[in-house]
mmCIF file of C-alpha atoms in Angstrom:
data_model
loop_
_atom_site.group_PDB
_atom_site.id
_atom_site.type_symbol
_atom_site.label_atom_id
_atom_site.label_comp_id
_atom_site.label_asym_id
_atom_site.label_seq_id
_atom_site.Cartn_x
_atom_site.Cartn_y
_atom_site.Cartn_z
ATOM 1 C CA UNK J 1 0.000 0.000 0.000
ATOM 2 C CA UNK J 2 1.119 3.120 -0.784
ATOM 3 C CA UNK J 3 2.140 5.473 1.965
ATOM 4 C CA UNK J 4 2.121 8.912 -0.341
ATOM 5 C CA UNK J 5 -2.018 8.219 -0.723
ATOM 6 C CA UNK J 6 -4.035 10.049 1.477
ATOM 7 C CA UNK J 7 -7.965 9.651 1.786
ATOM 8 C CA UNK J 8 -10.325 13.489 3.043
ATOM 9 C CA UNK J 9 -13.394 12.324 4.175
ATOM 10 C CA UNK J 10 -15.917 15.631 4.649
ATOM 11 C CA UNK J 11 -18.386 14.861 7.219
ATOM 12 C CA UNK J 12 -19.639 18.711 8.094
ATOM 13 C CA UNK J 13 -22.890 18.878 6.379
ATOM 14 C CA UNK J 14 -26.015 18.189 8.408
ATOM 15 C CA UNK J 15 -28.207 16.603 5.351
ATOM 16 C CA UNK J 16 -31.446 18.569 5.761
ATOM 17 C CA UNK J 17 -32.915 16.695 3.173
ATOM 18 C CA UNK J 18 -33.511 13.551 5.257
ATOM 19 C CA UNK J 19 -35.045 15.505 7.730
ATOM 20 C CA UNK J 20 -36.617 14.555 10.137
ATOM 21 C CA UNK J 21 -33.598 11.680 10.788
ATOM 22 C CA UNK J 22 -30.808 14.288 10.497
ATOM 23 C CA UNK J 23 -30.823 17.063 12.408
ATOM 24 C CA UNK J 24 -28.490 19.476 13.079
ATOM 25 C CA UNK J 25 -27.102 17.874 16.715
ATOM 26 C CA UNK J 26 -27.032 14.437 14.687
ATOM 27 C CA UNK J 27 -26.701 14.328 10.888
ATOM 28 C CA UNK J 28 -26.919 11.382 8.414
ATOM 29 C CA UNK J 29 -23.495 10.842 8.455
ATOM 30 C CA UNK J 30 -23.855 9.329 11.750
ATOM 31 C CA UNK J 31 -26.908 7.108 11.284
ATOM 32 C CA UNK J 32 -27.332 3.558 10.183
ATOM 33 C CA UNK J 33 -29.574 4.470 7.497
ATOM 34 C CA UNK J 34 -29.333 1.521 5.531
ATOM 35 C CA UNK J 35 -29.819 -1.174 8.544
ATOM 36 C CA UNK J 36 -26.396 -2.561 8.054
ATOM 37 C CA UNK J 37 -25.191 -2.303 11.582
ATOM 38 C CA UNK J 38 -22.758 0.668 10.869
ATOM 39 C CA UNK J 39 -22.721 4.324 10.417
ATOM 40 C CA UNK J 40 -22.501 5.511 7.025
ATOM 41 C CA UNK J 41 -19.307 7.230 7.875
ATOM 42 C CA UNK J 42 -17.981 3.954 9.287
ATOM 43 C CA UNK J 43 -18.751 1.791 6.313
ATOM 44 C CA UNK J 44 -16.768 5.097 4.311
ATOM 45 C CA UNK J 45 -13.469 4.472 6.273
ATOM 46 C CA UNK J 46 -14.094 1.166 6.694
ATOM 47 C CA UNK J 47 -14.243 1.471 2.337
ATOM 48 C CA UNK J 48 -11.089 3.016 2.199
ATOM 49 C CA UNK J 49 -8.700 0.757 3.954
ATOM 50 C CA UNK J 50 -8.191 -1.102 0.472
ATOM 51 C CA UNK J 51 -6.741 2.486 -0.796
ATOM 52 C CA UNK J 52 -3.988 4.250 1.767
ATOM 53 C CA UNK J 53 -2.988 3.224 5.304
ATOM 54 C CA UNK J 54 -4.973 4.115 8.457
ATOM 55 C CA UNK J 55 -2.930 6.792 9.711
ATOM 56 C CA UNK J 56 -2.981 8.550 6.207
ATOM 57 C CA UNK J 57 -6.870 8.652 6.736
ATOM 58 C CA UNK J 58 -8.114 12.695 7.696
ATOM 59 C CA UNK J 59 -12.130 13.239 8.681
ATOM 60 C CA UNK J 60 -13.004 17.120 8.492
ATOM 61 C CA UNK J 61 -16.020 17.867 10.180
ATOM 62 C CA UNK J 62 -17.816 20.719 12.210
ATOM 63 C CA UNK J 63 -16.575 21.555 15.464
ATOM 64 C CA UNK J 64 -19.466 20.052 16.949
ATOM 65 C CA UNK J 65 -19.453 16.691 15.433
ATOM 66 C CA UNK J 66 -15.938 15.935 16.660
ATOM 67 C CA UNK J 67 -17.460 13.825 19.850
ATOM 68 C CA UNK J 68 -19.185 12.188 17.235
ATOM 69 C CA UNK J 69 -16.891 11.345 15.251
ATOM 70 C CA UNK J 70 -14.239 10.126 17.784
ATOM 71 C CA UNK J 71 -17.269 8.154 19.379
ATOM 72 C CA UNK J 72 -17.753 6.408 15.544
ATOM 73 C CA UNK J 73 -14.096 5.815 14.500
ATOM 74 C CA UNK J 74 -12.324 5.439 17.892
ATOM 75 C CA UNK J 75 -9.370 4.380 15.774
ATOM 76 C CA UNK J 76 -8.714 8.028 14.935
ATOM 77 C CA UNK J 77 -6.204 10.213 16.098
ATOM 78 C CA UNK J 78 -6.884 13.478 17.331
ATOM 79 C CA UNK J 79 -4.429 14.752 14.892
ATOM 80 C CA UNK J 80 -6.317 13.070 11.648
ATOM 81 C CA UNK J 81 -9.972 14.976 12.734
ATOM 82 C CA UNK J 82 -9.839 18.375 11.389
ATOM 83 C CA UNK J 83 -12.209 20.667 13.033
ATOM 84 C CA UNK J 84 -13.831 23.606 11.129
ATOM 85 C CA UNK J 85 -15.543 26.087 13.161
ATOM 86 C CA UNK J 86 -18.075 27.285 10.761
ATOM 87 C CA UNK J 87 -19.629 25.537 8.018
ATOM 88 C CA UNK J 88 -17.953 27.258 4.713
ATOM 89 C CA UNK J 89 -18.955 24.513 1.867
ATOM 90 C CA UNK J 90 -16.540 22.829 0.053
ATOM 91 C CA UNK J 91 -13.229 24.567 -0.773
ATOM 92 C CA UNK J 92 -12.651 25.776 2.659
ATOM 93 C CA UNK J 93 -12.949 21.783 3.356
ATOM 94 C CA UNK J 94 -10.350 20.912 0.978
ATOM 95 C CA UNK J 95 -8.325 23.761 1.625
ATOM 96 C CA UNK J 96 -7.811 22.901 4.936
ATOM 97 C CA UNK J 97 -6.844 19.013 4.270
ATOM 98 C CA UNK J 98 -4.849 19.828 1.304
ATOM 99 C CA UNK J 99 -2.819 22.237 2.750
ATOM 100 C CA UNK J 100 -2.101 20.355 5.978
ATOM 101 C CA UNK J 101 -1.607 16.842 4.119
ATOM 102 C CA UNK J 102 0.844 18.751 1.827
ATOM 103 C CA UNK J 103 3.112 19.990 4.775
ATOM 104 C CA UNK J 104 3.475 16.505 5.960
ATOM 105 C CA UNK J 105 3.713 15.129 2.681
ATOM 106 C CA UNK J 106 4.580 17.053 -0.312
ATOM 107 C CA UNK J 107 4.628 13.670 -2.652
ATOM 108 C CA UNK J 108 1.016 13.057 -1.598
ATOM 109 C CA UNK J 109 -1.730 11.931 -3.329
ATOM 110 C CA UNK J 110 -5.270 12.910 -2.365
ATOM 111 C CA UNK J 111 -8.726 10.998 -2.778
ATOM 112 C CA UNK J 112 -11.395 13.461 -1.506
ATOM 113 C CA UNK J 113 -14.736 12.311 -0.428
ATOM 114 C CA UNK J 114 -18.164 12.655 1.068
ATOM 115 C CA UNK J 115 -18.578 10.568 4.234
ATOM 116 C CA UNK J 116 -22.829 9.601 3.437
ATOM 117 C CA UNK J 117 -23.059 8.424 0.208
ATOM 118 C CA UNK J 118 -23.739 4.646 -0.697
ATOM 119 C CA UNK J 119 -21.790 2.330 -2.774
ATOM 120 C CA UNK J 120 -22.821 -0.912 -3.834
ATOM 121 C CA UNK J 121 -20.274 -2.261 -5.790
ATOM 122 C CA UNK J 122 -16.801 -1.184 -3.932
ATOM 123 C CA UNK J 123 -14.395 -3.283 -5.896
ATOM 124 C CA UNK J 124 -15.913 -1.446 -9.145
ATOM 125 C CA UNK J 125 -15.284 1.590 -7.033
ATOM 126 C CA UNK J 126 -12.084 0.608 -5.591
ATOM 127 C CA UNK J 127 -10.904 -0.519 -9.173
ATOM 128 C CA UNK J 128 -11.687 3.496 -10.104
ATOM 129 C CA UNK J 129 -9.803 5.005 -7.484
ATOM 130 C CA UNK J 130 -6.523 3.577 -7.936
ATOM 131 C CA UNK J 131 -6.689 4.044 -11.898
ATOM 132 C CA UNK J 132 -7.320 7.940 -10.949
ATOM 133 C CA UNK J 133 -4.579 7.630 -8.071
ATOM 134 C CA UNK J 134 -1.977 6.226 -10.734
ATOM 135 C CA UNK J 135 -2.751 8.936 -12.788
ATOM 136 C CA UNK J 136 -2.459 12.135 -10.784
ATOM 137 C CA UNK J 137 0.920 10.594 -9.216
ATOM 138 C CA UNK J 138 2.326 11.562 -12.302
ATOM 139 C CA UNK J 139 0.566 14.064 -14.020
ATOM 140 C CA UNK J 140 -0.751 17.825 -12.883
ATOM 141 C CA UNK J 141 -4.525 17.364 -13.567
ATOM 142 C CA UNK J 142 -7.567 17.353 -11.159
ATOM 143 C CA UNK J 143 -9.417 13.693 -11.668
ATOM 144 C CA UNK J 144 -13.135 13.552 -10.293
ATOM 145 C CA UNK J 145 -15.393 10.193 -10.597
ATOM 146 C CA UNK J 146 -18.894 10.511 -12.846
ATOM 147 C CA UNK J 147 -21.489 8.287 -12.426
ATOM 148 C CA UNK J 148 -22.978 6.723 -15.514
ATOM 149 C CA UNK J 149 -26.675 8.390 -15.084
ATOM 150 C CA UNK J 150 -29.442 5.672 -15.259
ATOM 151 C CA UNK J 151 -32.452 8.367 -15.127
ATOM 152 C CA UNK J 152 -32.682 12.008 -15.782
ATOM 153 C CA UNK J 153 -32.784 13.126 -12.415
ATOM 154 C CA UNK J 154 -32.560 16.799 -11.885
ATOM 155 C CA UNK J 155 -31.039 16.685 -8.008
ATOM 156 C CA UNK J 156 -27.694 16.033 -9.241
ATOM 157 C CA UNK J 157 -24.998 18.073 -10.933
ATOM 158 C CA UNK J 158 -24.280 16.883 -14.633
ATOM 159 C CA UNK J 159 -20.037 16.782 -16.029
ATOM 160 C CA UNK J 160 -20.019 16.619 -20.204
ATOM 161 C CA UNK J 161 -17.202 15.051 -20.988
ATOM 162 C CA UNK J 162 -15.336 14.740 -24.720
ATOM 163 C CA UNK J 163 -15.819 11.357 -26.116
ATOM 164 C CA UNK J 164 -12.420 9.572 -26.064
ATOM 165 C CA UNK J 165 -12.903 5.358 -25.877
ATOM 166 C CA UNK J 166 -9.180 5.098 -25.764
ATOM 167 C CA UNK J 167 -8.434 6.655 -22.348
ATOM 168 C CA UNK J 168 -10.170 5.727 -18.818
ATOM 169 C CA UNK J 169 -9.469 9.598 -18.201
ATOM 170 C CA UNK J 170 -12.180 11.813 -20.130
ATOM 171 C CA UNK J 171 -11.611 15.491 -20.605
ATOM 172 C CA UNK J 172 -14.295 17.532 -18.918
ATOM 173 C CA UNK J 173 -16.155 19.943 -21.116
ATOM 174 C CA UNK J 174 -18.298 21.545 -18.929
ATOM 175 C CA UNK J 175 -19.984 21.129 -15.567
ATOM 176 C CA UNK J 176 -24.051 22.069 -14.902
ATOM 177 C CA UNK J 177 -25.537 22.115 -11.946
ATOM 178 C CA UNK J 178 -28.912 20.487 -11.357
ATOM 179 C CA UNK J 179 -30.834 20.999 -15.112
ATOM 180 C CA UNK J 180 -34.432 20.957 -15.583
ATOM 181 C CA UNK J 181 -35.847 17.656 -16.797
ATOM 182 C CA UNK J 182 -36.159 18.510 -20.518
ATOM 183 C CA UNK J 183 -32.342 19.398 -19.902
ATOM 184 C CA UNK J 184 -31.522 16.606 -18.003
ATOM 185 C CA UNK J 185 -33.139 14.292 -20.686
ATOM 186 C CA UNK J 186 -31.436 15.881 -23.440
ATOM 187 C CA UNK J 187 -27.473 15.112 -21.524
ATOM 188 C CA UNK J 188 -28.647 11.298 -20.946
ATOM 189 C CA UNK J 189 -29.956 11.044 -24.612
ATOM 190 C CA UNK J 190 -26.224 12.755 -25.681
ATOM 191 C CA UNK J 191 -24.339 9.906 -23.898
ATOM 192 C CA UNK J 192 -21.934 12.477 -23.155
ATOM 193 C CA UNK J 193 -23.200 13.733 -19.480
ATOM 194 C CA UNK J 194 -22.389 11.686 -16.001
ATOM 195 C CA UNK J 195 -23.761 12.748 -12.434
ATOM 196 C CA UNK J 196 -21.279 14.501 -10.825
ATOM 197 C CA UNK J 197 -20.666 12.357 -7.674
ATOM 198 C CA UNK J 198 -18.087 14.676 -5.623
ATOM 199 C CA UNK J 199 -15.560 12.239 -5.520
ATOM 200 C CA UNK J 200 -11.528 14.050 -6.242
ATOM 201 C CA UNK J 201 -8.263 13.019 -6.487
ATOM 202 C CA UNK J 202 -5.110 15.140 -7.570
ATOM 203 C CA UNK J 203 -1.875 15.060 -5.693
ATOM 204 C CA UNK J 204 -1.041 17.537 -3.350
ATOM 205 C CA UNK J 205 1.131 20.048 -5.494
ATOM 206 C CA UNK J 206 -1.779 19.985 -8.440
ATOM 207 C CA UNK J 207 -4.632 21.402 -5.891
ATOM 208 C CA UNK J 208 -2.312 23.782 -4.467
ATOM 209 C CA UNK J 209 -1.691 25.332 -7.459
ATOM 210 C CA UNK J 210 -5.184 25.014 -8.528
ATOM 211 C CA UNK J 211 -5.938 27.289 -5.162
ATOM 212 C CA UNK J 212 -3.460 29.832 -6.022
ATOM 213 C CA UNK J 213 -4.978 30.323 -9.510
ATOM 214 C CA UNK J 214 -8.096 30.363 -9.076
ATOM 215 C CA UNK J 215 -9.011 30.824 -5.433
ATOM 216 C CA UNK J 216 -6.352 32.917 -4.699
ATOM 217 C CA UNK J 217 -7.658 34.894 -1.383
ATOM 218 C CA UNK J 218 -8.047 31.131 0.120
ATOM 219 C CA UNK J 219 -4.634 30.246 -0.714
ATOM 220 C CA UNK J 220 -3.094 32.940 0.869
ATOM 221 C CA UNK J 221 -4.993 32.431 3.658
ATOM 222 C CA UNK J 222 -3.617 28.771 4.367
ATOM 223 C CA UNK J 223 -0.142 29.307 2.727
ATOM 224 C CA UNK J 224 0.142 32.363 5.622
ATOM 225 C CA UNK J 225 -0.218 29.646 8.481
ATOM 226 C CA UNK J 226 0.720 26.448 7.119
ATOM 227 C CA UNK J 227 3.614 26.751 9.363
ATOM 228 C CA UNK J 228 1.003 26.123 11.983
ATOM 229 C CA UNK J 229 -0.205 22.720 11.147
ATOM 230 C CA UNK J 230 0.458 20.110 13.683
ATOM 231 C CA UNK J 231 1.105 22.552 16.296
ATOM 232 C CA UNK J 232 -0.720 23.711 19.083
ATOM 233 C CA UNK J 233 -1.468 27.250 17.046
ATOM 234 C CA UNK J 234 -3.145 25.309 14.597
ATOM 235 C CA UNK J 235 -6.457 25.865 16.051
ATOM 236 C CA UNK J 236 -6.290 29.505 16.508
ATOM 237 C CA UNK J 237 -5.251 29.621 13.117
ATOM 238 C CA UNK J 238 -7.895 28.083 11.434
ATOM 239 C CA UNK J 239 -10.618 30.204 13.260
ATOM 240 C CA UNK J 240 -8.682 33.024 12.212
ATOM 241 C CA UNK J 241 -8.706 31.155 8.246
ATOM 242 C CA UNK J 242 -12.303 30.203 8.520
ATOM 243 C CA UNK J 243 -13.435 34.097 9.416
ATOM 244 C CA UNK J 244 -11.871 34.950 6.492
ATOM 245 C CA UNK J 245 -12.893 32.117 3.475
ATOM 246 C CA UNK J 246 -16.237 32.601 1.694
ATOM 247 C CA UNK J 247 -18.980 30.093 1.447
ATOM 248 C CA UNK J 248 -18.031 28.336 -2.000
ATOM 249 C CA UNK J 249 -18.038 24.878 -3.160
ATOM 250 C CA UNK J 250 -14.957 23.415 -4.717
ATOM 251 C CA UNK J 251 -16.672 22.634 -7.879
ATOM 252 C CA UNK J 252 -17.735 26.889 -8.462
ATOM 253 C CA UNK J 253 -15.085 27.942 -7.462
ATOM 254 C CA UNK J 254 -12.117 26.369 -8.827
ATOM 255 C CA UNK J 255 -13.325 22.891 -10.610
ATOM 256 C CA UNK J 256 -15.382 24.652 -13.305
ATOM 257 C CA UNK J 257 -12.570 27.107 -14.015
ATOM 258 C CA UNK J 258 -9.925 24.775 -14.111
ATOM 259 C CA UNK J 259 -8.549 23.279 -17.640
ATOM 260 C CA UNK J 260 -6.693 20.445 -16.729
ATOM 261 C CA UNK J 261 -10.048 18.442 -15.173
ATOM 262 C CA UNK J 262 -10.123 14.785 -16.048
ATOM 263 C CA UNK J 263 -13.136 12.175 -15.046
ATOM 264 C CA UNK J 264 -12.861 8.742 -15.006
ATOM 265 C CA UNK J 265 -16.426 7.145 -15.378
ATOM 266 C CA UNK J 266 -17.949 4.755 -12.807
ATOM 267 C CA UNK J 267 -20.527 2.366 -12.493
ATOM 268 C CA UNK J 268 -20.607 1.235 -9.254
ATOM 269 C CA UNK J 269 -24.103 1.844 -7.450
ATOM 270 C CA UNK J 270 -23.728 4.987 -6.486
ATOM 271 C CA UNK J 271 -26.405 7.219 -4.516
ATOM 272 C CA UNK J 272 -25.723 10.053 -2.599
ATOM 273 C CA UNK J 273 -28.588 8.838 -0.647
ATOM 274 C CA UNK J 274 -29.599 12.927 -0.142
ATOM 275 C CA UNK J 275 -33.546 12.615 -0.259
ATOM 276 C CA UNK J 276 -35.920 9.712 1.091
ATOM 277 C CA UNK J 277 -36.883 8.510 -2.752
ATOM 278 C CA UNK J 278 -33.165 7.803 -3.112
ATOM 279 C CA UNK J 279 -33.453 5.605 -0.251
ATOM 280 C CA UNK J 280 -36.527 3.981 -1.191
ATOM 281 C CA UNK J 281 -34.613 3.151 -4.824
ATOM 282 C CA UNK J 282 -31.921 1.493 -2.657
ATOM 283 C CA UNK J 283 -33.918 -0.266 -0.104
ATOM 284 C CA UNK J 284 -35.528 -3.815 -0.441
ATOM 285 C CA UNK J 285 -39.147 -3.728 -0.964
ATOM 286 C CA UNK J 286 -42.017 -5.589 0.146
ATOM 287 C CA UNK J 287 -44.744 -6.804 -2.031
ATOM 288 C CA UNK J 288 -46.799 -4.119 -1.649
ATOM 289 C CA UNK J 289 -43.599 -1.876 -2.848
ATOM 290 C CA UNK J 290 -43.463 -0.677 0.631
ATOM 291 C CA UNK J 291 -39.954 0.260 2.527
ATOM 292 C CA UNK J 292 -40.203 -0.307 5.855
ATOM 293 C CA UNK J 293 -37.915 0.042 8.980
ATOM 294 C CA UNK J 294 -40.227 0.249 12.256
ATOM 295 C CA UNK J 295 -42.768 -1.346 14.214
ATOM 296 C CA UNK J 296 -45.836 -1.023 12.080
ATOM 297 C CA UNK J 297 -49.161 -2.243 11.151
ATOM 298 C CA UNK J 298 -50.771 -1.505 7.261
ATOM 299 C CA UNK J 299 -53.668 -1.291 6.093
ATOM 300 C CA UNK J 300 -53.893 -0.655 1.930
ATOM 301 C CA UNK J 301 -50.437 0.943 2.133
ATOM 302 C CA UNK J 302 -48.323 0.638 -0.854
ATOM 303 C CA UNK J 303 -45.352 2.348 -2.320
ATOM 304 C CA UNK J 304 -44.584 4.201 1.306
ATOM 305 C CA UNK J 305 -41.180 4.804 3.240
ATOM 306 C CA UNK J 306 -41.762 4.306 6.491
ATOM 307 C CA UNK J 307 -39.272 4.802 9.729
ATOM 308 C CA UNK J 308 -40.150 4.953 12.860
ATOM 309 C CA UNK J 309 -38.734 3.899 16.314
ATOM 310 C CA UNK J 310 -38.664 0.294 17.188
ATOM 311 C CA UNK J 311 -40.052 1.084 20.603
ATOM 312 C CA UNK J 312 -43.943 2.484 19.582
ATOM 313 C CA UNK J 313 -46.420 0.860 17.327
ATOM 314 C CA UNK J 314 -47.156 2.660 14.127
ATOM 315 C CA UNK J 315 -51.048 2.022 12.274
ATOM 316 C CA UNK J 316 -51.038 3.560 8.755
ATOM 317 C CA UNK J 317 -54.175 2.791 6.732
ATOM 318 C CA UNK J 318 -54.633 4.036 2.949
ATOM 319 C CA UNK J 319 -51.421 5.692 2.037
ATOM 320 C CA UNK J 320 -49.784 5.234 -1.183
ATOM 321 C CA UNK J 321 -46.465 6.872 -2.138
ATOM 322 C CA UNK J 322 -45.829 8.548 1.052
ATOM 323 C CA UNK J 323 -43.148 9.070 3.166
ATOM 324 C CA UNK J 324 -43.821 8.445 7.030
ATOM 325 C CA UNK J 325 -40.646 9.248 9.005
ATOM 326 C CA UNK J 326 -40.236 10.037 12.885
ATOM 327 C CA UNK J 327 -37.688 10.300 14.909
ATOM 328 C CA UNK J 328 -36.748 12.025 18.197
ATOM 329 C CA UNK J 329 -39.689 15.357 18.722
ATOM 330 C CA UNK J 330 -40.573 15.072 15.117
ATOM 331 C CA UNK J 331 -43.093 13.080 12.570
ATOM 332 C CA UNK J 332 -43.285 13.697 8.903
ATOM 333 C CA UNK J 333 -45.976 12.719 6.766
ATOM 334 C CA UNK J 334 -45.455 13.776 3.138
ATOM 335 C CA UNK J 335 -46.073 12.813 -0.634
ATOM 336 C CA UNK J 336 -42.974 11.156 -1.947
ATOM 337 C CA UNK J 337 -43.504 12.923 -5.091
ATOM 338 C CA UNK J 338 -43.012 16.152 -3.356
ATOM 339 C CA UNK J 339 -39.810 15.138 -0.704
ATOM 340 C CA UNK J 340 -38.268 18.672 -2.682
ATOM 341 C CA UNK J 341 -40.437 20.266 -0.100
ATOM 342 C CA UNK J 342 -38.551 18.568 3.198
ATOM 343 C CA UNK J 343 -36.251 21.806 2.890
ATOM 344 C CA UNK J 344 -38.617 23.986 3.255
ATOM 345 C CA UNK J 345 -40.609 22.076 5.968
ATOM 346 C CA UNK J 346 -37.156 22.518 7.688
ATOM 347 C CA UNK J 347 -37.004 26.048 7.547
ATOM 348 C CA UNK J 348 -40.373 26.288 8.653
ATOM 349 C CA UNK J 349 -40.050 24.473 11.572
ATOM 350 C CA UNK J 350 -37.460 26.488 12.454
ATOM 351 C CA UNK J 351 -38.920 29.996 12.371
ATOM 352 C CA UNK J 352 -42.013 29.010 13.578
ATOM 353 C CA UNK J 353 -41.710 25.922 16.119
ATOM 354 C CA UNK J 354 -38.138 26.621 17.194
ATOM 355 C CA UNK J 355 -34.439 25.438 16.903
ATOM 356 C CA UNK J 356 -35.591 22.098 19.095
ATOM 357 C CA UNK J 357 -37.121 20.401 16.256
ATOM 358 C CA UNK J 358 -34.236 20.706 13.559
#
């Protein structure tokens, strides 16, 4: 195993989307949602360990999820959990791992990745990440992983790529975020479009100078205090960094711009597993077409998600293609056809009902 590869796993969002299971004082990352017996940032590290060596793994997560986190992966040091004290999206993220995995290691080479997304075919996956990690240890390009779409689905970004059958690494053309249908049907129909899955590699020097070019302010900002990584300053330096870094994701502000962006396409049963339908699409169904994880009784239910605590007795009678989700103060009832809406519920609940119930 190589000891230059290095694996970011970004675990700072709180995945309002699957509301009412995440909330903001425990997110999806930290839930079982699939029944498998382990967090979904647990079976990510636990993922990984065919890739780089334990020590070379990094977790960068909100200041307030660090208990968490230590309480999931005991195995980490306190050195590999990288503690942001706001939530700045995702260049800040990578800023902050890059730059600190590059004083250590200048050779390094990075995988980047989100800590709640489902894969059901990890060899396929596995087999993708080290063809993009023998790449970038030799060449100065940015590698990402694309999912061959299977629907137009209009929750997830789209990267057109030029048609090369030669080459495992595709140039990227262009990146679009979330199209209409009409649009999204028209990339599928193409065959040159794949979801944009938020999966990176690059080696260490290739992102740095990818900063400095195109999100220059945020490189200065870490190259000023790399000197305190892995010292007791780096904490007050990174609140000091963080006050000053905008809210930008990695892909708008420096991805999209960049013109040495390669991505290697995958198809490995991918979900990003951000709304309840993509859970339903994942889960095993019953013969009614119902998803079920909870003690319940139905009635002329079909086509429903439904999770609920083990410990009360749900009755549902007449629903079809609903969601039915409680947990902790909170129960959801909602068309599955309109789970766009769990946002705004969310923001609701907050100005109305109060901080408690998000």
């Amino acid at each position: 195993m190589n000891n230059n590869t290095f694996v970011v796993i970004m675990a700072g969002g709180i995945g309002s989307r699957f509301w009412p299971i995440s909330r903001v004082n425990y997110p999806k990352q930290f839930h079982d949602v699939l029944g498998t017996g382990e967090s979904m940032i647990q079976t990510t590290v636990k993922r990984f360990r065919k890739v780089c060596p334990p020590e070379n793994v990094y977790v960068v997560t909100h200041r307030d999820y660090a208990a968490l986190v230590r309480e999931h992966l005991p195995e980490l040091s306190e050195n590999q959990i990288l503690q942001e004290p706001i939530g700045r999206n995702t260049a800040p993220c990578i800023a902050y791992a890059c730059y600190k995995i590059a004083k250590k290691n200048p050779h390094a080479n990075i995988v980047i990745a989100p800590s709640d997304h489902v894969i059901l075919r990890e060899d396929a996956f596995i087999s993708c990440v080290h063809e993009g990690l023998q790449a970038t240890a030799t060449a100065n390009i940015l590698v990402t992983l694309g999912i061959k779409p299977t629907r137009p689905d209009t929750g997830y970004g789209y990267i057109q790529f030029l048609p090369d059958s030669e080459h495992v690494l595709k140039k990227v053309k262009t990146f679009t975020e979330k199209p209409s249908l009409e649009i999204a049907q028209m990339f599928i129909d193409s065959g040159e479009f794949v979801w944009n899955a938020g999966i990176f590699i690059w080696n260490a020097q290739t992102i740095l100078q990818a900063f400095r070019e195109y999100l220059s302010d945020m490189a200065e900002t870490f190259e000023e205090g790399k000197a305190a990584f892995d010292t007791d300053k780096e904490e007050a330096f990174i609140n000091k960094a963080y006050s000053h870094c905008r809210n930008i994701s990695i892909d708008y502000g420096l991805m999209e711009k960049a013109n040495n962006v390669y991505v290697i396409l995958g198809d490995f049963g991918w979900s990003d597993l951000g709304t309840w339908n993509s859970l339903y699409s994942l889960s095993e169904k019953s013969s009614e077409g119902n998803v079920i994880d909870g003690n319940v009784l139905l009635y002329d239910v079909h086509n429903c998600i439904v999770k609920t605590p083990q410990n009360q007795l749900v009755v549902l009678q007449g629903l079809e293609n609903f969601i039915v989700a409680e947990h902790d103060n909170v129960l959801m009832v909602c068309r599955r056809e309109d789970e766009q809406k769990v946002k705004d519920f969310v923001s609701d609940a907050k100005a109305i009902k109060g901080q408690n119930y998000i």
